[in-house]
Coordinates of C-alpha atoms and ligand atoms in Angstrom, one line a residue:
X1 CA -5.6 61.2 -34.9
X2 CA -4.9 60.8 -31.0
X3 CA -5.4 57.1 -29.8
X4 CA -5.9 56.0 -26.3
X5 CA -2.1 54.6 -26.2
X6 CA -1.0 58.6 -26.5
X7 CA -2.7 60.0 -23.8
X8 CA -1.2 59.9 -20.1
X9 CA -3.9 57.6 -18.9
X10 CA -3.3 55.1 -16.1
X11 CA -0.6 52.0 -17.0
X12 CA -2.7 49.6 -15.6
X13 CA -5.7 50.4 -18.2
X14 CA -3.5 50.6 -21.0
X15 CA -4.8 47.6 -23.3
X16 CA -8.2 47.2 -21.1
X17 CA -11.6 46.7 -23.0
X18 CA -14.8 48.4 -22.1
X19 CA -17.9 46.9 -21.6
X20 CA -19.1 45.9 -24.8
X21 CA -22.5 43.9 -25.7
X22 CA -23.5 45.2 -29.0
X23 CA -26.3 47.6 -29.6
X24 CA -28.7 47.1 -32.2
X25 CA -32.1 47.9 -33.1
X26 CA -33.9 44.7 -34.1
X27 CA -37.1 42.9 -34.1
X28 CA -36.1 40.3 -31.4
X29 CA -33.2 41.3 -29.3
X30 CA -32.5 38.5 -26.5
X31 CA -28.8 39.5 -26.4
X32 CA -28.6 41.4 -22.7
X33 CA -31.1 38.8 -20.6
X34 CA -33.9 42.0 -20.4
X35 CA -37.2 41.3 -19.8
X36 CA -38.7 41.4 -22.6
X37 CA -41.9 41.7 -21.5
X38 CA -42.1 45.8 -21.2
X39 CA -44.3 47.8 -18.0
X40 CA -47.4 47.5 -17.7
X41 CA -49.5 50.9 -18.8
X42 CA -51.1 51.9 -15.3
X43 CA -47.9 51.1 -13.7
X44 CA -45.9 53.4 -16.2
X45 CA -48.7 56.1 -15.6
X46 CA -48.1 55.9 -12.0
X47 CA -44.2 56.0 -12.4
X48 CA -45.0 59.1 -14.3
X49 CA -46.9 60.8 -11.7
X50 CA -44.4 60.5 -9.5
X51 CA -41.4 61.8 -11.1
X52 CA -44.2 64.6 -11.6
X53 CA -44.2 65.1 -8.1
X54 CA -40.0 65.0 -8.2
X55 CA -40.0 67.6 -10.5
X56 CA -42.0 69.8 -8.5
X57 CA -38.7 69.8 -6.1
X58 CA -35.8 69.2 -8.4
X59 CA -34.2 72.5 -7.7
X60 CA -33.2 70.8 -4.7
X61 CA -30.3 68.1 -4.0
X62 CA -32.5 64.6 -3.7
X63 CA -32.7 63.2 -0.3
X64 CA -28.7 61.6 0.0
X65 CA -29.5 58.4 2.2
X66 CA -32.9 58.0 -0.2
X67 CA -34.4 56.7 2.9
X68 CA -38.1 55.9 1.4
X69 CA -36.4 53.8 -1.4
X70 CA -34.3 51.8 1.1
X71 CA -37.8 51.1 2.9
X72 CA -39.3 49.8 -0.1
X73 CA -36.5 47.7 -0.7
X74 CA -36.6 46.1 2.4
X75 CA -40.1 45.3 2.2
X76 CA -39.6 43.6 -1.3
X77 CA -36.6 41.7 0.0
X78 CA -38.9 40.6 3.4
X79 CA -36.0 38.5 5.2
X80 CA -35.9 40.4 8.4
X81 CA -34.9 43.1 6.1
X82 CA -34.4 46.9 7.7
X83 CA -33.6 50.1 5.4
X84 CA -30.8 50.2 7.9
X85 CA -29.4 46.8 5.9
X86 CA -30.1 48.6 2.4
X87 CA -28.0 49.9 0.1
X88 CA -28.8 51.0 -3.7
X89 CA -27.5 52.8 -6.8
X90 CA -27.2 53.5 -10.6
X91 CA -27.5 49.8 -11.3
X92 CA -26.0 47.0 -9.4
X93 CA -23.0 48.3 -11.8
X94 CA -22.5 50.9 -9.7
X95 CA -23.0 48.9 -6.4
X96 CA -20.4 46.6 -7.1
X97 CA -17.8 49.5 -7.6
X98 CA -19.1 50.8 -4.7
X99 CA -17.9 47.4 -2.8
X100 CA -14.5 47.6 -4.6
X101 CA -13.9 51.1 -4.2
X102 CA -14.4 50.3 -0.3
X103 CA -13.2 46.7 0.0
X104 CA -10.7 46.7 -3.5
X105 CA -8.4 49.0 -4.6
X106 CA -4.1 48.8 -5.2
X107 CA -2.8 45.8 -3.2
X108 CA -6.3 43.7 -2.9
X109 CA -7.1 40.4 -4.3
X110 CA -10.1 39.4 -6.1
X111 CA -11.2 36.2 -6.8
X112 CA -13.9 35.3 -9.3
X113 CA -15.1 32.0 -11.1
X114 CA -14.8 32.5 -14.6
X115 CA -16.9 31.8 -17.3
X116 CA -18.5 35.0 -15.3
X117 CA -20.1 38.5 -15.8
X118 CA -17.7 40.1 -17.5
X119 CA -18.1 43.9 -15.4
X120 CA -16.8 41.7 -12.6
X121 CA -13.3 42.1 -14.1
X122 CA -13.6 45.3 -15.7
X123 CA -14.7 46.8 -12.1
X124 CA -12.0 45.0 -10.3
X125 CA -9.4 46.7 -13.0
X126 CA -11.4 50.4 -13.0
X127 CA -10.4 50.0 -9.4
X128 CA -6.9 48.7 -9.5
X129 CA -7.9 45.4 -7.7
X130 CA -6.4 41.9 -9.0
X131 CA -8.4 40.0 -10.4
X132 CA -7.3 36.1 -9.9
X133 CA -9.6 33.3 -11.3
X134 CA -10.9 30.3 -9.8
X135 CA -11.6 26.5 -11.1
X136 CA -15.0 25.5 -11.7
X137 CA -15.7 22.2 -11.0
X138 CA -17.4 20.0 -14.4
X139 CA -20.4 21.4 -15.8
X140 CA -19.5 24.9 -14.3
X141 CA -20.5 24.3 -10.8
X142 CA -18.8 25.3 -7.6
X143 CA -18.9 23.0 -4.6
X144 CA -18.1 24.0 -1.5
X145 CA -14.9 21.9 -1.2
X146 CA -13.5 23.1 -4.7
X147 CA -14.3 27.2 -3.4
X148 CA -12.3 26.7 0.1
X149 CA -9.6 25.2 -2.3
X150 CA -9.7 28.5 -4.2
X151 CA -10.0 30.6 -1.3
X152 CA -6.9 28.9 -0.1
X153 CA -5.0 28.9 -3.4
X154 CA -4.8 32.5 -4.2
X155 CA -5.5 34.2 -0.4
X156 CA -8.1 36.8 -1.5
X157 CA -9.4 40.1 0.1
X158 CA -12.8 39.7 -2.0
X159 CA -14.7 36.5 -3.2
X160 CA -17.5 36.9 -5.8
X161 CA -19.6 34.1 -6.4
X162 CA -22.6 35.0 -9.3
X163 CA -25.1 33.0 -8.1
X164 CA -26.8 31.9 -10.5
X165 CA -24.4 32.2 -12.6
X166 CA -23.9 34.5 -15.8
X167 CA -23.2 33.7 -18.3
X168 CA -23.7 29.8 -17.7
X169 CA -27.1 29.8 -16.0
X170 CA -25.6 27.9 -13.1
X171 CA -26.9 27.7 -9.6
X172 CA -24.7 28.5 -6.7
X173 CA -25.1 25.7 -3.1
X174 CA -25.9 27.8 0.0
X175 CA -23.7 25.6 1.3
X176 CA -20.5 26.7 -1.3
X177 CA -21.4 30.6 -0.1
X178 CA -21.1 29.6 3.5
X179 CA -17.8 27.5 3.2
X180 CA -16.4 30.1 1.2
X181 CA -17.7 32.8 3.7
X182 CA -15.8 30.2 6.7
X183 CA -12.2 29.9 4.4
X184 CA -11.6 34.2 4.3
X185 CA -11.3 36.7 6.6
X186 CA -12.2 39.0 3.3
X187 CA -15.5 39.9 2.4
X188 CA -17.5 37.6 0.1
X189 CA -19.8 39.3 -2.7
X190 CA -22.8 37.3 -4.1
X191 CA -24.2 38.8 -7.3
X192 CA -28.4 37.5 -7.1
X193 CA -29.2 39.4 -10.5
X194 CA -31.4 36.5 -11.3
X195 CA -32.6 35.4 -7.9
X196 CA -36.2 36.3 -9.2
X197 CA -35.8 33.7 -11.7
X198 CA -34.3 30.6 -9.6
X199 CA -36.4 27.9 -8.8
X200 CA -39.4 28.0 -6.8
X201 CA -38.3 27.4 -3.3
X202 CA -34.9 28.3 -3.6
X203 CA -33.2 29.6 -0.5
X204 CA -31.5 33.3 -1.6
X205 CA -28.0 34.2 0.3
X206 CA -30.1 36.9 1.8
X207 CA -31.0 34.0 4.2
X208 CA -27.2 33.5 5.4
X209 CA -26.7 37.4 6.2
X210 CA -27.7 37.0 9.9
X211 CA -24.3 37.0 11.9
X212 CA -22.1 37.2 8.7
X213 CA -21.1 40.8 8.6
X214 CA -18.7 40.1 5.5
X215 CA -21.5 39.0 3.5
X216 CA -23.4 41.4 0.9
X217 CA -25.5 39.8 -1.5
X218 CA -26.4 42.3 -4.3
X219 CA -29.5 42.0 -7.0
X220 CA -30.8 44.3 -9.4
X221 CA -34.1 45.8 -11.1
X222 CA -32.3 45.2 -14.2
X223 CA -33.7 41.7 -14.9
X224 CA -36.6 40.5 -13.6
X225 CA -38.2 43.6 -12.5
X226 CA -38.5 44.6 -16.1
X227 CA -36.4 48.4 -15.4
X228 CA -32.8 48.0 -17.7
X229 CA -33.2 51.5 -18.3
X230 CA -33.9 53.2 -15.2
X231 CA -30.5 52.3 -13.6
X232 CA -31.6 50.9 -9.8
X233 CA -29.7 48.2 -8.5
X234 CA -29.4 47.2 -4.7
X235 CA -27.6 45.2 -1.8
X236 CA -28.1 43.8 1.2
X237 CA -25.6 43.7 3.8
X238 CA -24.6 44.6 7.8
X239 CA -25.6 48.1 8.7
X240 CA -21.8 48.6 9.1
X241 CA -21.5 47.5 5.4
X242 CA -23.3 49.8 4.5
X243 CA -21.6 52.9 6.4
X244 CA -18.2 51.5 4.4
X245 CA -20.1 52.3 1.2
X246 CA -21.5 55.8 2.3
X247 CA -17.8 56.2 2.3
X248 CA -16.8 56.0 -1.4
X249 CA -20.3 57.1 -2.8
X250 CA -20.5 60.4 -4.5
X251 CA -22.6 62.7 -2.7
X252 CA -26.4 62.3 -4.3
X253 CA -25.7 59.5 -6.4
X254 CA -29.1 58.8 -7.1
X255 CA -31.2 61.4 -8.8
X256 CA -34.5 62.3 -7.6
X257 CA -36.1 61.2 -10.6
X258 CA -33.9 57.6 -10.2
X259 CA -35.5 57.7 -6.1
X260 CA -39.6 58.3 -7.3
X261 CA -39.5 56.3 -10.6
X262 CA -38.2 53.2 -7.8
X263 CA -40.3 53.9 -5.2
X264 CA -43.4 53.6 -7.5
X265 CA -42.1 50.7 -9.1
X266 CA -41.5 48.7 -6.2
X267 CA -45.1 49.9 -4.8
X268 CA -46.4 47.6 -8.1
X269 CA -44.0 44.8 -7.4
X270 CA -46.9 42.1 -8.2
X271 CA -47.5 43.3 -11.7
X272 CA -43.7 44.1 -12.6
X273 CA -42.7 40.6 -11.5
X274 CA -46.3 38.6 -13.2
X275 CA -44.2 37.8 -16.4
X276 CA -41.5 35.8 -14.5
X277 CA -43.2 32.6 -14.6
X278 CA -43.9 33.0 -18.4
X279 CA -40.3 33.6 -18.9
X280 CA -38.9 30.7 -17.0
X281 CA -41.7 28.9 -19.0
X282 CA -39.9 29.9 -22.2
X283 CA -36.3 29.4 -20.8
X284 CA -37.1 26.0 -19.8
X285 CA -39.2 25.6 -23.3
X286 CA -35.3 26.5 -25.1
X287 CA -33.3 23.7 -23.0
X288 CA -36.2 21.4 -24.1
X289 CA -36.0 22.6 -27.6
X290 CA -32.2 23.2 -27.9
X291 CA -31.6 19.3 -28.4
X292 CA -33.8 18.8 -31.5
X293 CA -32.0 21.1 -33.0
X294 CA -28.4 19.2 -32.5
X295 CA -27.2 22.0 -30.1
X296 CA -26.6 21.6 -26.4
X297 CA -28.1 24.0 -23.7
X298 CA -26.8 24.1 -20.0
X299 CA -29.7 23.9 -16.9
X300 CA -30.3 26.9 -16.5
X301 CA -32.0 29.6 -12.8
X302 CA -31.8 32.2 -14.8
X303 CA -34.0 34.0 -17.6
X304 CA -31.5 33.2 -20.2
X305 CA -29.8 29.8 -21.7
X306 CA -26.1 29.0 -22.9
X307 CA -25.7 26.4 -25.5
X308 CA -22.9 24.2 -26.7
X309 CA -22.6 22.6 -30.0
X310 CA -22.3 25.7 -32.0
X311 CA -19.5 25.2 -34.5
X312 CA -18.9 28.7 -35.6
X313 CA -20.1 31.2 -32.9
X314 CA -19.5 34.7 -35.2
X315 CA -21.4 33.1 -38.6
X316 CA -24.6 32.1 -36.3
X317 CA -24.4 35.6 -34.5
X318 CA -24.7 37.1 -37.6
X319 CA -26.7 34.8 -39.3
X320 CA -29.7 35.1 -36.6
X321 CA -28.5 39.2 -37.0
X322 CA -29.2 38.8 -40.3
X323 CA -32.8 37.7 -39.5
X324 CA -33.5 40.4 -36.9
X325 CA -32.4 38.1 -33.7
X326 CA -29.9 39.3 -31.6
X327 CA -27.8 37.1 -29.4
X328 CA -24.7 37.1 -27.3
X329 CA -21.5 35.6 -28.9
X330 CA -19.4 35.7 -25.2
X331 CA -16.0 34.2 -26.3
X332 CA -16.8 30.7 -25.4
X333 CA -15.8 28.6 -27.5
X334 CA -18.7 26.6 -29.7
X335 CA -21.6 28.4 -27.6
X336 CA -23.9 31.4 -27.5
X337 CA -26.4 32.5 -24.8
X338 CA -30.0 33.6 -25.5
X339 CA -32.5 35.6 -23.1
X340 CA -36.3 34.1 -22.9
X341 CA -38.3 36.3 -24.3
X342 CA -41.9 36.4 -24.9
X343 CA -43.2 32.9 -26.9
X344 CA -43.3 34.9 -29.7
X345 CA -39.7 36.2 -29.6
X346 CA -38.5 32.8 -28.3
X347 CA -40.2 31.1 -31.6
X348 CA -38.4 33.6 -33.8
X349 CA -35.1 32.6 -32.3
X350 CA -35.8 28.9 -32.4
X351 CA -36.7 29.2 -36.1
X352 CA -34.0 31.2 -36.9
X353 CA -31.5 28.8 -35.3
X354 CA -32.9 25.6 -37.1
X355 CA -32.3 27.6 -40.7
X356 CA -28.8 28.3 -39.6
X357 CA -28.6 24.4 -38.1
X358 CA -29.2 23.5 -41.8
X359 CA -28.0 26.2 -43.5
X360 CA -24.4 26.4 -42.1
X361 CA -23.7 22.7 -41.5
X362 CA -24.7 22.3 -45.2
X363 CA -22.0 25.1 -46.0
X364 CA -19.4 23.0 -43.8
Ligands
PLP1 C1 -27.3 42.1 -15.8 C2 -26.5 41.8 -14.6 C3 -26.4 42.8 -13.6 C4 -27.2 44.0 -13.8 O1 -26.5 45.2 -13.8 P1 -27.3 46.5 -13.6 O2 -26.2 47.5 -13.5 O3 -28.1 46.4 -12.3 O4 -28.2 46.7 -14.8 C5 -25.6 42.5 -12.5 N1 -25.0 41.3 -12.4 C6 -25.1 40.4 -13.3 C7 -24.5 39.1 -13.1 C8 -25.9 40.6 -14.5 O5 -25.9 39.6 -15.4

């Protein structure tokens, strides 16, 4: 059998790990901060009649700059947004390789904030960029003194501050994205997967792009918009940031199907986005309901919640597996994360976790 170590791949990916959240069929899976809440009929029916349409045309290359997806995105963004400002692709995945392909690469410096979405690092080695690691401050937080600290330590060409944070739920100060944006002449990345799901009132670093051309602050359909599995993520950013992009995009990245399924998405913003508020209801009902159960959850901006007190990660993993609930064991040590779901998912998890609250303490 040939292994990876026998083939002539790259040195630098010898050893590397693929993205890796594990994927399993089960009743209540809050493992990969989805929305759980699923598309509303009429607005799949219009999605449908749409990529119809696309069809109708798909012996043709899609339109390359997908202006009328750009324009939609702006709208949804508002903020003095232009399609001129817009980028998009497969996923915001695919727009962050985008960033390093054109700002990264062999002999560039990144510097991200660990505990931290782990494609940040995997990207940043798929593009031979180093990867250094910051200091969070207590409680996972960045302030804006302990980010020039970092900027100054390790002298990076990229910054990328997750704001909020995955996988800690952590929001990032305005003020920490501007001091950080003053300590480099690099670029600095902000990663607003969750923005949808901050609190109400919460400024977005789409209002700090005026004058600050280094800036890009990328979000995603991923999450909030309730459309994991159509692939569209987006960023915002200086026209001229966007021309570097055009540079390392292949040519038609996004499929016609990928332009029309967006476009009629974003035209029913309103009733993708309705379930938010339920979901932060149920993310803020798990910190609430965490404690009783002897674990410890972080405050969390996002749609998902990372609690401490777990003594043995794996054994609750599986032992919520073993009861259909699927969560996310990330390597840190004494905690798991679980997505809000719907109340009735949410339930199921909480019950399940107060069995294994009594049935694994009793075993230890
Ligand atoms: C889930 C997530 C994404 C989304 O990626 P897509 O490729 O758009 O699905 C991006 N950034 C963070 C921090 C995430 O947690």
């Amino acid at each position: 059998m040939t292994s990876l170590d026998d083939l002539p791949i790259r040195d630098d990916l010898r050893g590397q790990k693929p993205y890796g959240a594990p994927q399993r069929q089960v009743r209540v899976a809050l493992n990969v901060n989805e929305n759980t809440h699923g598309v509303p009929e009429d607005v799949a029916q219009d999605i449908v009649r749409h990529i119809a349409e696309a069809a109708l045309t798909i012996h043709r290359y899609p339109d390359r700059e997908f202006t009328p997806l750009r324009e939609s995105l702006a709208a949804y963004l508002g903020h003095g947004m232009t399609p001129e400002n817009m980028w998009a692709a497969n996923g915001s995945n695919e727009v962050t390789q985008h960033v390093l392909q054109a700002f990264g690469g062999p002999g560039r410096r990144l510097l991200g904030f660990p505990p931290t979405y782990s494609m940040h690092s995997i990207l940043a080695a798929a593009t031979g960029t180093e990867w250094v690691e910051g200091r969070r401050d207590e409680g996972y937080e960045i302030s804006p003194e302990t980010v020039v600290a970092e900027i100054e330590r390790t002298k990076p060409d990229i910054v990328f501050l997750c704001a909020p944070n995955n996988p800690t739920g952590t929001g990032v100060p305005m003020a920490t994205i501007e001091a950080a944006y003053d300590a480099t002449e690099g670029v600095v990345f902000v990663d607003e997967a969750y923005a949808e799901f901050m609190p109400t009132g919460s400024p977005s670093a789409l209002t700090l792009l005026p004058g600050r051309p280094r800036l890009m602050v990328s979000r995603t359909m991923s999450k909030a918009f309730a459309f994991a599995g159509a692939r569209v993520g987006y960023l915002a950013a200086d026209p001229a940031v966007i021309d570097a992009l055009r540079l390392v995009r292949l040519p038609y990245h996004l499929s016609a199907f990928t332009q029309a399924a967006a476009v009629a998405a974003l035209a029913h913003s309103a009733e993708m986005l309705a379930m938010v508020e339920d979901i932060k209801g149920q993310r803020d009902r798990l910190v609430a309901e965490l404690p009783s159960l002897g674990y410890s959850p972080w405050p969390s901006e996002t749609n998902f919640v990372l609690f401490g007190g777990v003594d043995d990660p794996h054994a609750t993993w599986e032992y919520l597996l073993e009861r259909d609930v699927l969560v996310r064991d990330l390597g840190i040590p004494n905690t798991l994360r679980v997505s809000a779901g719907t109340e009735a998912e949410t339930t199921a998890f909480l019950q399940a976790l107060s069995g294994a609250a009594a049935d694994l303490r009793r075993e230890n």
